[in-house]
Phi, psi and omega in degrees: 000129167314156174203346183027049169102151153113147141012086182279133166263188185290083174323100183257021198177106164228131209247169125317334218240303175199184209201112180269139166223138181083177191254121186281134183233145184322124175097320182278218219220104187261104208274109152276116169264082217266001184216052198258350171247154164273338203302146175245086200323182182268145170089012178240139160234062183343329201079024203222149199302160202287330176334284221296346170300343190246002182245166179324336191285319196242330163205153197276122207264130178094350187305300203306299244247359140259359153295324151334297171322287215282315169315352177272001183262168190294148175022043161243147165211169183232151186231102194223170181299138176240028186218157148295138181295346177281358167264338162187121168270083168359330190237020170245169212275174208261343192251004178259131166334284177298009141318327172236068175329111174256351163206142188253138200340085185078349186246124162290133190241107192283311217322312198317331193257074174258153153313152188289344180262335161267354150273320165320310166272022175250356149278328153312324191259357169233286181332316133314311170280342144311309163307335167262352184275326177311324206280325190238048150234041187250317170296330178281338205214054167329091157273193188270002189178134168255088215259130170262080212248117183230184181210163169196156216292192185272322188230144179263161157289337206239002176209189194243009179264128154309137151258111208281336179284134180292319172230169131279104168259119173279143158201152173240269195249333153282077190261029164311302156302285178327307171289341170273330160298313190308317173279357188270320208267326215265350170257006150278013175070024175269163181258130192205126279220074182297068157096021177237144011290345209235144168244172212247001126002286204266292178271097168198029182328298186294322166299329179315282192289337194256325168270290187296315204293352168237018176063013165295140159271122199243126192240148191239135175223142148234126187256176189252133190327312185282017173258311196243116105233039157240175155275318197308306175277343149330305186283332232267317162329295189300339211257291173321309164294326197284332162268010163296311197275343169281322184284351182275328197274325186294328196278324164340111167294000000 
């Protein structure tokens, strides 16, 4: 697992597909990470340059290594991706073109153009079994928040507008967190992104099926890369979400 720095918690389980860390508990604070690796299984080949594997484009950078920080406290734990999304994008439906991504903001992946019978098995082999080990180790370990942690760059290659917000808060019809995080983050003076850059409407698979369609409350955030690619911002970020996600699970009904 990518971890871009930062601290190690307690492997407590690792597939192919994803890497549990630390032990998830009844009540606590489950982090999902659906882009937290670069990696690129053996027998996979993308086509594309080794750079471009460390950018946005293949993974969401800093996440892994605050979900790490935070699996290491007490009734936290992280459930994050052990592939890169250009090889299966976790968070999109198993029947979406992109999934198997052939191309990401402007750059192409020829690896990427397979047969229907070689997308097939490679969604068996990262997708499926991701999706399934979550919903049950969501029934086994019901937490009290569900945290959805992604991150994203500042600027796209494909386009010239700045993004000016420090975080993103996501949701699709469940804003139950989300309206309790926005004034908790906006009073530490971040600038912060009601459903912005990306809304959680559109892009919001993995919370879709496993949170809202079970009525878990779940809070989806992004924060923005060039706050987190250090361990400084890594660290400082991890401290933050974790006392953001206690005060939302006390807050709860």
């Amino acid at each position: 697992m990518v971890a871009n720095g930062g601290a190690a918690a307690m492997i407590a389980r690792e597939t192919d597909a994803y890497c549990l860390l630390g032990e998830p508990k009844f009540g606590g604070i489950l982090i999902v990470s659906d882009h937290a690796s670069n990696r690129v299984p053996e027998g996979i080949d993308l086509g594309i340059a080794p750079e471009l594997m460390d950018q946005h484009i293949a993974v969401d950078i800093g996440v892994g290594a605050i979900a790490q920080i935070m699996a290491q406290r007490p009734g936290i734990a992280a459930y994050c991706a052990n592939i890169s999304r250009l090889v299966c994008d976790l968070n999109r439906g198993d029947h979406q073109a992109a999934t198997i991504p052939h191309v990401s903001d402007g750059h192409a992946i020829p690896g990427n153009e397979i047969s229907p019978e070689a997308r097939e098995a490679r969604l068996a082999r990262f997708h499926h079994p991701y999706h399934a080990a979550l919903s049950q180790l969501l029934d086994d370990a019901p937490p009290a928040l569900i945290l959805s942690l992604h991150s994203f760059t500042p600027r796209l290659a494909t386009s010239d507008e700045a993004r000016p917000w420090h975080v993103g808060i996501l949701y699709n019809e469940d804003d139950r967190a989300a309206r309790i995080a926005i004034p908790l983050l906006e009073a530490q003076g971040l600038i912060v992104g009601d459903q912005l850059p990306y809304s959680g409407r559109v892009l919001n698979y993995t919370m879709n099926r496993h949170a809202e369609a079970e009525g878990r409350p779940y809070l989806g955030v992004e924060i923005r890369q060039d706050l987190i690619g250090d361990a400084k911002g890594q660290a400082e970020w991890a401290d933050r979400m974790a006392d953001i996600c206690n005060k939302i699970a006390l807050s709860l009904p």
